[in-house]
Coordinates of C-alpha atoms and ligand atoms in Angstrom, one line a residue:
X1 CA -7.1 15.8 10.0
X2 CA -8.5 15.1 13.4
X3 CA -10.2 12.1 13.8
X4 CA -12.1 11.2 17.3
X5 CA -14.9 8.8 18.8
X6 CA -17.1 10.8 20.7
X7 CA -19.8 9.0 22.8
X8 CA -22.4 11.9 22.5
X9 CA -25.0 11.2 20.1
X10 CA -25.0 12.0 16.5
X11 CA -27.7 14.8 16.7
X12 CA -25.7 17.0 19.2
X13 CA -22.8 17.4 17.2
X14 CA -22.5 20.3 14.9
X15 CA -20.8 19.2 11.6
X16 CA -20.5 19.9 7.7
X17 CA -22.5 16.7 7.2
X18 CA -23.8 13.6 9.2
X19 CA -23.2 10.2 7.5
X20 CA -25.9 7.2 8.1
X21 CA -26.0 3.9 6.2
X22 CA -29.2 2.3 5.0
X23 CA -29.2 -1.9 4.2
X24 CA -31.2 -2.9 1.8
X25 CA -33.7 -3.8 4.3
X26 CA -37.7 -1.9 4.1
X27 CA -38.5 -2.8 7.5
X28 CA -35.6 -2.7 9.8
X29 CA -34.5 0.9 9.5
X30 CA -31.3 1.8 11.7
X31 CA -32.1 3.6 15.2
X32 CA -30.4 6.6 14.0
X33 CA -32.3 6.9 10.8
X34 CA -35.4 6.8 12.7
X35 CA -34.6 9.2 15.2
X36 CA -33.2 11.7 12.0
X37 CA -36.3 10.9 10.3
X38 CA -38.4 12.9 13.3
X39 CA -36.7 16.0 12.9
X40 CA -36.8 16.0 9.3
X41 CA -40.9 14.9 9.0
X42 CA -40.8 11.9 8.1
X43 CA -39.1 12.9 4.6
X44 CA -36.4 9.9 5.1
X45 CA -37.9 7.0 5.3
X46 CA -40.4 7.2 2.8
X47 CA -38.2 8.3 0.1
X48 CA -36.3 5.8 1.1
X49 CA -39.1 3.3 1.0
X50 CA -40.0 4.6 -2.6
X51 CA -36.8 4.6 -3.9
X52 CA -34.9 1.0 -3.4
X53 CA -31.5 2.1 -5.5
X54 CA -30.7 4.6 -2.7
X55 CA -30.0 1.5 -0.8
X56 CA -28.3 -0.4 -3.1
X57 CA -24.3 -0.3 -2.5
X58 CA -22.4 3.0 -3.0
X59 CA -25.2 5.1 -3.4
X60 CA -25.1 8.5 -1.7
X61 CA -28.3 10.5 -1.5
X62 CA -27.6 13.8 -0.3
X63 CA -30.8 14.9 1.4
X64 CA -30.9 19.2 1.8
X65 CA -31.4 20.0 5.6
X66 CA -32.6 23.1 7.2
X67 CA -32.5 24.1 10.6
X68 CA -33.5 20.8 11.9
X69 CA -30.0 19.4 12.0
X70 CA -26.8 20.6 13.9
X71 CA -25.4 20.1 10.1
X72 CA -25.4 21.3 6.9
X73 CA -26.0 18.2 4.8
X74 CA -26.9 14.8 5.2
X75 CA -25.4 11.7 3.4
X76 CA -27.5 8.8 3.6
X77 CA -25.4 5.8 2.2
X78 CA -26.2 2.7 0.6
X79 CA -24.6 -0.5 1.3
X80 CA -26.5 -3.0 -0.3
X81 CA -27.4 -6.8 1.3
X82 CA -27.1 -6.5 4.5
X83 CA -26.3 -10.3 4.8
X84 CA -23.2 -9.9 2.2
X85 CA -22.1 -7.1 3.8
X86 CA -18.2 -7.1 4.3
X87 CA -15.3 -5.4 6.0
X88 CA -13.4 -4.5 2.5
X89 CA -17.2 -3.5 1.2
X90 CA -16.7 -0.7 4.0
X91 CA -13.6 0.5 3.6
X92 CA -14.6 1.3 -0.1
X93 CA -17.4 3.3 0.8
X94 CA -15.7 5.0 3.2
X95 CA -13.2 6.6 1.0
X96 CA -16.1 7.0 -1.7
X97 CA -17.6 9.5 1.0
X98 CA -14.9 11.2 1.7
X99 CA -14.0 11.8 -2.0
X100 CA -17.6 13.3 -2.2
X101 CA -17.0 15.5 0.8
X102 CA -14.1 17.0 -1.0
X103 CA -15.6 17.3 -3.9
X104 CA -18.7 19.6 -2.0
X105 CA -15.8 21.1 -0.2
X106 CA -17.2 19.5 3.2
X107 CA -14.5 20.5 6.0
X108 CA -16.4 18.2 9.3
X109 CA -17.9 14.8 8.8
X110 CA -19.6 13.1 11.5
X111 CA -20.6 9.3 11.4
X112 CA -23.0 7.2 12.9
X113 CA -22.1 3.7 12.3
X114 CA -23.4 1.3 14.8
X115 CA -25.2 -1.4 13.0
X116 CA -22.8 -0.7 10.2
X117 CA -19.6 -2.5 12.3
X118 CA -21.6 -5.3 13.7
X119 CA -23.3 -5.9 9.7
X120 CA -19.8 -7.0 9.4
X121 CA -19.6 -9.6 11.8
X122 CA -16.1 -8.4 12.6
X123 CA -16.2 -5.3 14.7
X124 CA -12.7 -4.6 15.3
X125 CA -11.4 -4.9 11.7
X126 CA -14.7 -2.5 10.8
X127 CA -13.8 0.1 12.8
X128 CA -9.9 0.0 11.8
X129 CA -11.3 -0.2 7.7
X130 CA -13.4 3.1 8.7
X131 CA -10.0 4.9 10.2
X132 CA -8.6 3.4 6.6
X133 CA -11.3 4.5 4.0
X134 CA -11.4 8.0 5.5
X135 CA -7.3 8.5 5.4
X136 CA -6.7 6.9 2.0
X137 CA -10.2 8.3 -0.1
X138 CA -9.0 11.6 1.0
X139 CA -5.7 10.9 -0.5
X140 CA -4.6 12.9 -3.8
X141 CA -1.4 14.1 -5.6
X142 CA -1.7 17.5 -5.5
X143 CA 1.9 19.1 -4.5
X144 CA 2.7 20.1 -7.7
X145 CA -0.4 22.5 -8.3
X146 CA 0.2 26.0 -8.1
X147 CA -4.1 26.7 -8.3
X148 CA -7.0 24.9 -7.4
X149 CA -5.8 22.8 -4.2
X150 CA -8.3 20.4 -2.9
X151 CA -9.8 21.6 0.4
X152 CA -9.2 18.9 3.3
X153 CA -11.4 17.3 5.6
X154 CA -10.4 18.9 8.8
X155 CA -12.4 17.0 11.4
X156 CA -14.2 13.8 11.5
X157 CA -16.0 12.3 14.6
X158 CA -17.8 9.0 14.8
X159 CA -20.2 8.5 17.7
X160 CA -21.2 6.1 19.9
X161 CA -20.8 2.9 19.8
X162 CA -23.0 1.2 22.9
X163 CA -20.4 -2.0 22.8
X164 CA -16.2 -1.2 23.3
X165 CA -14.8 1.6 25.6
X166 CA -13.9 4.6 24.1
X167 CA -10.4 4.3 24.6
X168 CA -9.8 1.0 22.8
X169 CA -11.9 2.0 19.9
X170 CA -9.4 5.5 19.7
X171 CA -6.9 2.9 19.7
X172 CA -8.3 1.2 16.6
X173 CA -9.0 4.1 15.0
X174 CA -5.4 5.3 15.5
X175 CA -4.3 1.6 13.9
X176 CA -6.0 2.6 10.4
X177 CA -4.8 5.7 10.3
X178 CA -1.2 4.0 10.7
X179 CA -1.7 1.7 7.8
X180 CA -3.7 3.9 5.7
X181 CA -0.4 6.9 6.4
X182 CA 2.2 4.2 5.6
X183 CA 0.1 3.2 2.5
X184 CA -0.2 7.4 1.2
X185 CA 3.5 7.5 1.7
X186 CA 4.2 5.1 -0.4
X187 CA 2.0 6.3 -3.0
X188 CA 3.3 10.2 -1.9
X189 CA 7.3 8.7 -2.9
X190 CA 6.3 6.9 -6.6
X191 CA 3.7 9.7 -7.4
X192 CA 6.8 12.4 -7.2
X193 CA 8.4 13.1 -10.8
X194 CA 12.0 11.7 -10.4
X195 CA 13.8 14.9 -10.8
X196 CA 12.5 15.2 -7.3
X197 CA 12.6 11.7 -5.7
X198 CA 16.5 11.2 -6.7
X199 CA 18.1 7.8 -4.7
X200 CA 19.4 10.8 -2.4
X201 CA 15.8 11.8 -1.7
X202 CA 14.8 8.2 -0.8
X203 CA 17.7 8.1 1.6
X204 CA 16.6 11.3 3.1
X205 CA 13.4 10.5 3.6
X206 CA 14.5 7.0 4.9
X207 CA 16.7 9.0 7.5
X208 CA 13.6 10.8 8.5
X209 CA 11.2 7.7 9.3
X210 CA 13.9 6.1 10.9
X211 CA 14.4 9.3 13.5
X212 CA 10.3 9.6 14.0
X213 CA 10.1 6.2 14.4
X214 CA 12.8 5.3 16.3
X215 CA 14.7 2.6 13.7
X216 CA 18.5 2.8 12.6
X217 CA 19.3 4.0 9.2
X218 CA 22.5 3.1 7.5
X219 CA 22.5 4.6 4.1
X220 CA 25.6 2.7 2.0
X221 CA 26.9 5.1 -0.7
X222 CA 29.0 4.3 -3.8
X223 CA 32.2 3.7 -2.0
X224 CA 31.1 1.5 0.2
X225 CA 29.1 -0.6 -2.0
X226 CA 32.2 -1.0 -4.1
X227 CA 33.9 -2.1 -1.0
X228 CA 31.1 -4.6 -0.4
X229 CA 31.5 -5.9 -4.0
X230 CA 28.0 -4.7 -5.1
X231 CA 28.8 -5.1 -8.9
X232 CA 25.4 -6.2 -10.1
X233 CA 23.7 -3.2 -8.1
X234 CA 26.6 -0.6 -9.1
X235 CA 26.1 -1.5 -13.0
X236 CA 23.1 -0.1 -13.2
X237 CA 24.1 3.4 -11.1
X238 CA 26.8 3.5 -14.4
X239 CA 25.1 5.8 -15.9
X240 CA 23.5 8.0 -13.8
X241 CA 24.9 11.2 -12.5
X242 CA 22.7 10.6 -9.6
X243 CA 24.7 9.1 -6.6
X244 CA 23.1 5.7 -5.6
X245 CA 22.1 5.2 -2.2
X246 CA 21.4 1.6 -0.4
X247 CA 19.0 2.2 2.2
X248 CA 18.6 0.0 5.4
X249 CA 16.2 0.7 8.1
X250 CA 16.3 -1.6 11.1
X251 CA 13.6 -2.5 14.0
X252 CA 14.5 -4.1 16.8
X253 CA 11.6 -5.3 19.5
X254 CA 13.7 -5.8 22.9
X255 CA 11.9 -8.9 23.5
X256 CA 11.4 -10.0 19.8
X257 CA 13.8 -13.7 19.7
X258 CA 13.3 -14.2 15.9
X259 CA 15.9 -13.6 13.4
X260 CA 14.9 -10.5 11.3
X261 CA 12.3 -10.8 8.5
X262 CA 14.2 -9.0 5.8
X263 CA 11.6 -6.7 3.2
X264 CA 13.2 -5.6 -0.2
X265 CA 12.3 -3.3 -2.3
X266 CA 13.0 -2.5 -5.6
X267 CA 14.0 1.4 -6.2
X268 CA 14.7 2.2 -9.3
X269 CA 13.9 5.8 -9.2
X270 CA 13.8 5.7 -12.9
X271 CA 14.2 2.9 -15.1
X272 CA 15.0 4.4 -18.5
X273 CA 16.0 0.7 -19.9
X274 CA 19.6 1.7 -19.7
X275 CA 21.4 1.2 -23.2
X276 CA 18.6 -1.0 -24.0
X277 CA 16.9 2.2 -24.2
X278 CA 12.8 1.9 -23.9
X279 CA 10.4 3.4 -26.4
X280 CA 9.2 6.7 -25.1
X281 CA 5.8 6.9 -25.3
X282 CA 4.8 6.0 -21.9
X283 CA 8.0 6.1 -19.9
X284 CA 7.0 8.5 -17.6
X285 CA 5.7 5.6 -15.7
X286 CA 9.0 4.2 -15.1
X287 CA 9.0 7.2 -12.2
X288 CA 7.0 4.4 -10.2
X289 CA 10.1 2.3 -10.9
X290 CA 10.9 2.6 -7.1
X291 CA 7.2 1.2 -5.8
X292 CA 9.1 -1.1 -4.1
X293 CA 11.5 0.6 -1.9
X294 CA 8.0 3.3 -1.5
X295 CA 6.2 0.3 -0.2
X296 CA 9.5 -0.7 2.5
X297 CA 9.7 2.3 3.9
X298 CA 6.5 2.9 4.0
X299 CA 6.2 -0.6 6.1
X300 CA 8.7 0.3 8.0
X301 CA 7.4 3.5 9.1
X302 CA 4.3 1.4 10.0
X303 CA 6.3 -0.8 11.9
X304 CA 7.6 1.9 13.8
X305 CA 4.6 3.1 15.1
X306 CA 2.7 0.2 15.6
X307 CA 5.7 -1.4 17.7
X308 CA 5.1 -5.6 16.9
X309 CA 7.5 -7.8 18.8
X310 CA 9.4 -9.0 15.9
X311 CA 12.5 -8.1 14.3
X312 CA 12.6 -6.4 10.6
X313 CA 15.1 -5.6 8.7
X314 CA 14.0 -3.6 5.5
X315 CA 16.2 -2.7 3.0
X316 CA 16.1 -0.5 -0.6
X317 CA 18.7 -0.4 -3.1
X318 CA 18.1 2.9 -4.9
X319 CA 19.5 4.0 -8.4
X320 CA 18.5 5.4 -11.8
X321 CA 18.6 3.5 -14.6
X322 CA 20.1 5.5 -17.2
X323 CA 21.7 5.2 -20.6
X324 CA 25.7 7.2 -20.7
X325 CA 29.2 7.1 -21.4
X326 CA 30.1 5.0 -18.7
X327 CA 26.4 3.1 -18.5
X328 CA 26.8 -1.0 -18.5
X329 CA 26.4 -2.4 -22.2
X330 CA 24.8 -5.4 -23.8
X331 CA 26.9 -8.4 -23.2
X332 CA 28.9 -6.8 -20.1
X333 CA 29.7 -9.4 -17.1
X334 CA 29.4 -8.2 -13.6
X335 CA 30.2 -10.1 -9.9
X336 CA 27.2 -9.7 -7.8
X337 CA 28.0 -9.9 -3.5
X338 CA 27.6 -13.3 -3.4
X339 CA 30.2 -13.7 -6.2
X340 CA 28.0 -15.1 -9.0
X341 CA 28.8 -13.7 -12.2
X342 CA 26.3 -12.1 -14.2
X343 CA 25.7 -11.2 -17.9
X344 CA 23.5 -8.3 -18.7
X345 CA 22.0 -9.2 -22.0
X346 CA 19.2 -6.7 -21.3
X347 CA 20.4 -3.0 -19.4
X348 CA 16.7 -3.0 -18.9
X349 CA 16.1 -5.9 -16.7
X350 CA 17.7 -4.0 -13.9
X351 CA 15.5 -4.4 -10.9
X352 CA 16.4 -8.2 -10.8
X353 CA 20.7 -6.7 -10.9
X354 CA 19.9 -4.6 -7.7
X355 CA 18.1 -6.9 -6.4
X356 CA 20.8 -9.4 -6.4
X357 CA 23.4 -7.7 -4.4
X358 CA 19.6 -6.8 -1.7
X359 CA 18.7 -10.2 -1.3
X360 CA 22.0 -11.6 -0.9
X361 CA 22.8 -8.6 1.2
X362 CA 19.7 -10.0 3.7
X363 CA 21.1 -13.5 3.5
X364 CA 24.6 -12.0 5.0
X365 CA 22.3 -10.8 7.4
X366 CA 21.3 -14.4 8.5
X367 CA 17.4 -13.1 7.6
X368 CA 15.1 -16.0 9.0
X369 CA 12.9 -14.7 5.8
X370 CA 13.2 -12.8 2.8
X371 CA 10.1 -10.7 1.2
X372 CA 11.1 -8.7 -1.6
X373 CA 8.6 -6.0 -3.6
X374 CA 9.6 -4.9 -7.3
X375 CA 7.6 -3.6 -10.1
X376 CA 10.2 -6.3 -12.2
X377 CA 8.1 -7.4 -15.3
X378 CA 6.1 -5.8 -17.5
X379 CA 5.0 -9.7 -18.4
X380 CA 3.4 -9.7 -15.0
X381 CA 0.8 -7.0 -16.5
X382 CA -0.2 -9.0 -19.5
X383 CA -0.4 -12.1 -17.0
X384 CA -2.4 -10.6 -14.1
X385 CA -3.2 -7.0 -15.2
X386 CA -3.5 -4.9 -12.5
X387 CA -6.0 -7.0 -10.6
X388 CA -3.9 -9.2 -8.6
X389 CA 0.4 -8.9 -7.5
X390 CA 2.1 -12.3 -8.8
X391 CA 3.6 -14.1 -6.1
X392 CA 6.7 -16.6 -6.2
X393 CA 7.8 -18.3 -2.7
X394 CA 9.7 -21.1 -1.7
X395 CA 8.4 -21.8 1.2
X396 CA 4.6 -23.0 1.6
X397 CA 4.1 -22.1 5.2
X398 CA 5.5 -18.2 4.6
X399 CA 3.6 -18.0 1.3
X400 CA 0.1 -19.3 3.2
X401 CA 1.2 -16.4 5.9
X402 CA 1.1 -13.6 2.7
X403 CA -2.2 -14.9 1.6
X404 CA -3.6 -14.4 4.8
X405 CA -2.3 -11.0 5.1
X406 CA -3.3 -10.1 1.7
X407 CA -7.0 -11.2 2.1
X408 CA -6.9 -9.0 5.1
X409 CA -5.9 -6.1 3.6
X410 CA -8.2 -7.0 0.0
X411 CA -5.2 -6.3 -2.0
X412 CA -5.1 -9.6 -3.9
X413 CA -2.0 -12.2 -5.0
X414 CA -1.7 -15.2 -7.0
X415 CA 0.8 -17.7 -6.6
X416 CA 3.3 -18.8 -9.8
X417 CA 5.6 -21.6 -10.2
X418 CA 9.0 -21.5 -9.2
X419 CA 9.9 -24.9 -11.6
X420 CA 13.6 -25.9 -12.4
X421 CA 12.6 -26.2 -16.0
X422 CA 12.3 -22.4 -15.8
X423 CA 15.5 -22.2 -14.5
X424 CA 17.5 -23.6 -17.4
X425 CA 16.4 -20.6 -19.6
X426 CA 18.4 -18.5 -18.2
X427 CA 21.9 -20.3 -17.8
X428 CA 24.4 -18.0 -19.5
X429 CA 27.4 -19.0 -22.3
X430 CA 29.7 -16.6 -20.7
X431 CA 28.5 -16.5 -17.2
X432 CA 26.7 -18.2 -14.4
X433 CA 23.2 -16.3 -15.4
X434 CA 22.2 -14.4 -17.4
X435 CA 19.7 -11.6 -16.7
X436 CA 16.9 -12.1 -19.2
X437 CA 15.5 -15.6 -20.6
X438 CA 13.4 -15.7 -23.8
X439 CA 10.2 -14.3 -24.6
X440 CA 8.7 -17.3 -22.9
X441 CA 7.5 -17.1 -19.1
X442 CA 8.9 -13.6 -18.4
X443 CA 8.4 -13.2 -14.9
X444 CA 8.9 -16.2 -14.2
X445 CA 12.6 -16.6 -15.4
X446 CA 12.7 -13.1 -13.1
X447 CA 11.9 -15.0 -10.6
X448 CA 14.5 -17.6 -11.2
X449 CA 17.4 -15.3 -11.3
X450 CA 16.6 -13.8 -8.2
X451 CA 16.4 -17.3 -6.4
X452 CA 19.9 -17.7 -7.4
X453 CA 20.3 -14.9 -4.4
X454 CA 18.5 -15.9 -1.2
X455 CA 19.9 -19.7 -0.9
X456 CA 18.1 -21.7 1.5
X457 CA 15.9 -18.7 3.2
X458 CA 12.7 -19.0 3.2
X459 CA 11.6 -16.3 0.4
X460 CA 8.6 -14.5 -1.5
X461 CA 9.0 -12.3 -4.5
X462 CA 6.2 -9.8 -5.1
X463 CA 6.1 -8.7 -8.6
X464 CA 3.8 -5.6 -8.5
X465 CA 4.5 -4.3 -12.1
X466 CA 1.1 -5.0 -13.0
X467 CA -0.6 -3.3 -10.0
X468 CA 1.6 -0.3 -9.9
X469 CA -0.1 2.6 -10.1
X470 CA -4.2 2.6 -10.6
X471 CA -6.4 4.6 -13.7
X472 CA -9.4 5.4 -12.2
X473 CA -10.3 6.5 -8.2
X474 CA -12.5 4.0 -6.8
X475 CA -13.1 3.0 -3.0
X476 CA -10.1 3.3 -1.1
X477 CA -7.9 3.4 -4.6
X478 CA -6.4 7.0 -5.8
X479 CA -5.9 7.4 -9.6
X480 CA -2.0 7.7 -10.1
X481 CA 0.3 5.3 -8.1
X482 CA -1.3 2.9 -6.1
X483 CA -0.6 2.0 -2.2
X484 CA 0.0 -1.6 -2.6
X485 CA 1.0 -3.9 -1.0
X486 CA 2.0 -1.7 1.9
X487 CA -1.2 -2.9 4.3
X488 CA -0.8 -7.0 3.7
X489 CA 3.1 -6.4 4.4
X490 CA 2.2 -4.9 7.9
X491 CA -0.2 -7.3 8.7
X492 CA 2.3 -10.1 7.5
X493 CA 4.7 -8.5 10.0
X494 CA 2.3 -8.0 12.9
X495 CA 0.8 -11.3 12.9
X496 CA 4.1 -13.4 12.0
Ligands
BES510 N1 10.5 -1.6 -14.6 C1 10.4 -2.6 -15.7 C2 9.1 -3.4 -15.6 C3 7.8 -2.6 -15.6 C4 7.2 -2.4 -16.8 C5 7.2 -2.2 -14.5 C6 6.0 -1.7 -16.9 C7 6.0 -1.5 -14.5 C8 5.4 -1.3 -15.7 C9 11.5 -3.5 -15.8 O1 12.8 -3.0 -15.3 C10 11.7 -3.9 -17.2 O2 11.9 -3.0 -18.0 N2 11.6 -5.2 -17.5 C11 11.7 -5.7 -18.8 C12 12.4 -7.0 -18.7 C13 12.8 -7.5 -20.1 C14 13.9 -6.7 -20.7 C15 13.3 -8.9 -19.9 C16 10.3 -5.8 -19.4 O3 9.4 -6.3 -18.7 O4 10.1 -5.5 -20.6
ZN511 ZN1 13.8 -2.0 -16.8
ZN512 ZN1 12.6 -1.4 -13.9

């Protein structure tokens, strides 16, 4: 999809439909509306006048237009309060246009959103949320269908904005469609069945961001992993016929001084339980078992293109998790990298076993911080739901970074405690840990256990079970697996 700023004005340009915003504001109509309102006799205005819940947020009145306009339709949309007006409000109702562009099969949208960024009070991040909304409401899952594909949005323009040159407002737009492409990858890799989005497949694709984006990719196979002592990864590859692949994708900024800042993610491509079999109904889900390793690479492809001056290492240990002949049992010790021994009480706490052998992996790496992503507890959805990610850190001035990031990006997190007493719960008879505690504080002794890994370094666990995957479309969120937390981890990385 082509998306350009284009100082001509609105009216010249010859579109599907033309976008305006109304505030909830009778007297202060936008220049733009006025000037529409004159070719259209006055229609505009006073049905807006007379009908106040065409101004109220996310309402989209699609007015019929003749000959009087270089397009088709017109969408006049509602944002509300003018004076609670926000970047994040924005971005929602960007993607809820484009969703209803696609849905009239609209193929060229042109916007006129002056008064719309300044409303904001924060220009810059406005017109990047635009670039956002446009690239991730258009987003849907559709490979799969052999009928009925959507029809794309093929152009989009926005016009002139008096303040800003048009070159550094291309530039912005470019930004968001960076983030919002990183984030639709990430949902494009856990939205794939996992017949087709084998460990192999993540390593493929991993191999392909790194050559478009100028990274190295090392991919360690089984071999090598064994030679690196990877025990507590490798257990859970037991019993898959599918090879396991450890991804790491490297950027290095020539001038960047800082020790790398190491992302982890999770990538179970399925999580079956293991011997510790799950109940069926519902397992499907456990496709978006590797939402963490989506969201690395999808950061790192970011990362790539937006080309900070820091150093990033990411890394994704992929595997199944499947039950087998040579699967790990109940009660099996395994030697993670580090040399701590393990028991498995539970095959299916697997993502904290894999991550083990990642996070002490990054430590080897002298990492100067560790982030890692994984959809680890289904506790974390009957804690949070699938509002806000639970986050665990060691480290106040790193966590305070996150928050930052996250509020940036409106994907929200909420901070949990990391307290010793947690840590007793999972002390094992037989071995060091153990990888499940009681029923008590679930992803919190998760948390725990993978502490044991990173040492000293400062570190933040994401546990994203809970916002996974999303039921319902809405503003810039797609029904089916969601995009976070791919944008607050690129702002994290571009303003650390
Ligand atoms: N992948 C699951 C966690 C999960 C559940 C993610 C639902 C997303 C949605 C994880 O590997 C798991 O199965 N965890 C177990 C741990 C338990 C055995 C201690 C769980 O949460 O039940
Ligand atoms: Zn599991
Ligand atoms: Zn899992």
């Amino acid at each position: 999809m082509e998306l350009h700023y284009k100082k001509n004005n609105l009216l010249q340009e010859q579109a599907d439909v033309y976008v305006v915003t109304v505030f909830k504001d009778k007297i202060n109509y936008q220049k733009i509306l006025k000037e529409i309102d004159k070719k259209l006799n006055k229609k505009i205005i006073s049905f807006l006048s007379s009908n106040q819940t065409a101004q109220g947020l996310g309402e989209i009145t699609s007015f019929p237009v003749g000959t009087e306009l270089k397009a088709k339709h017109l969408f006049i949309l509602g944002l509300g309060d003018k004076k609670s007006f926000t970047v994040d409000k924005l971005r929602s109702q960007i993607a809820n246009v484009c969703r209803k562009a696609n849905a009239l099969k609209l193929e060229s949208i042109a916007f006129s959103l002056e008064e719309t960024f300044d409303a904001t009070g924060k220009k810059n991040d406005a017109i990047q949320a635009f670039s956002e909304g446009l690239f991730l409401g258009q987003y849907s899952f559709n490979k799969h269908k052999t009928e009925n594909k959507k029809v794309d949005i093929k152009s989009i323009s926005l016009h002139k904005l008096q303040k800003g040159n048009a070159q550094s407002i291309e530039k912005i737009l470019e930004r968001g469609r960076i983030f919002a492409d990183a984030t639709n990858l990430r949902k494009d890799l856990a939205n794939e069945p996992a017949n087709f989005m084998t460990p192999t497949k993540m390593s493929e694709v991993a191999l392909k961001i790194a050559e478009e984006n100028n990274l190295d990719c090392q991919i360690i196979n089984k071999s090598a992993a064994e030679e690196l002592g990877m025990g507590s990864y490798l257990s859970v590859a037991a019993g898959s016929n599918q090879e396991p692949k450890f991804i790491i994708l490297k950027y290095t900024h020539k001038n960047a001084t800082n020790k790398p800042i190491a992302l982890v993610g999770k990538g179970i491509t399925f999580d079956t339980g293991g011997i510790s079999l799950k109940p069926s109904a519902g397992m499907e889900e456990m496709k978006g078992d590797m939402s963490g390793a989506a969201t690395v690479l999808g950061v790192m492809q970011a990362i790539g293109a937006i080309k900070p001056k820091v150093n990033v290492i990411g890394i994704a240990p992929c595997t199944e998790n499947m039950p087998g002949g040579k699967a790990t049992k109940p009660g099996d010790v395994v030697y993670a990298m580090n040399g701590k021994s393990i028991e498995v009480l539970n095959t299916d706490a697997e993502g904290r076993l894999v991550l083990a052998d990642a996070l002490a992996f990054a430590v080897q790496e002298k990492c100067s911080a560790i982030i890692d992503i994984a959809t680890l507890t289904g506790a974390m959805m009957i804690s949070l739901g699938s509002v806000r990610t639970g986050v665990f850190a060691n480290n106040d001035k790193l966590y305070e970074k996150l928050e930052k990031a996250s509020k940036k990006a409106n994907e929200p997190i909420w901070r949990l405690p990391l307290d010793e007493a947690y840590g007793k719960m999972i002390i094992s008879n037989v071995a060091d840990i153990q990888n499940i505690g009681g029923r008590e504080a679930g992803s919190i002794t998760a948390a725990k256990f993978l502490e044991h890994f990173v040492k000293k370094t400062p570190w933040i666990h994401m546990d994203i079970a809970g916002v996974m995957s999303v039921k319902q479309s809405k503003g810039e969120l797609s029904k089916g697996m969601s995009g976070n937390p791919v944008r607050t981890l690129i702002n994290l990385v571009c303003d650390y």
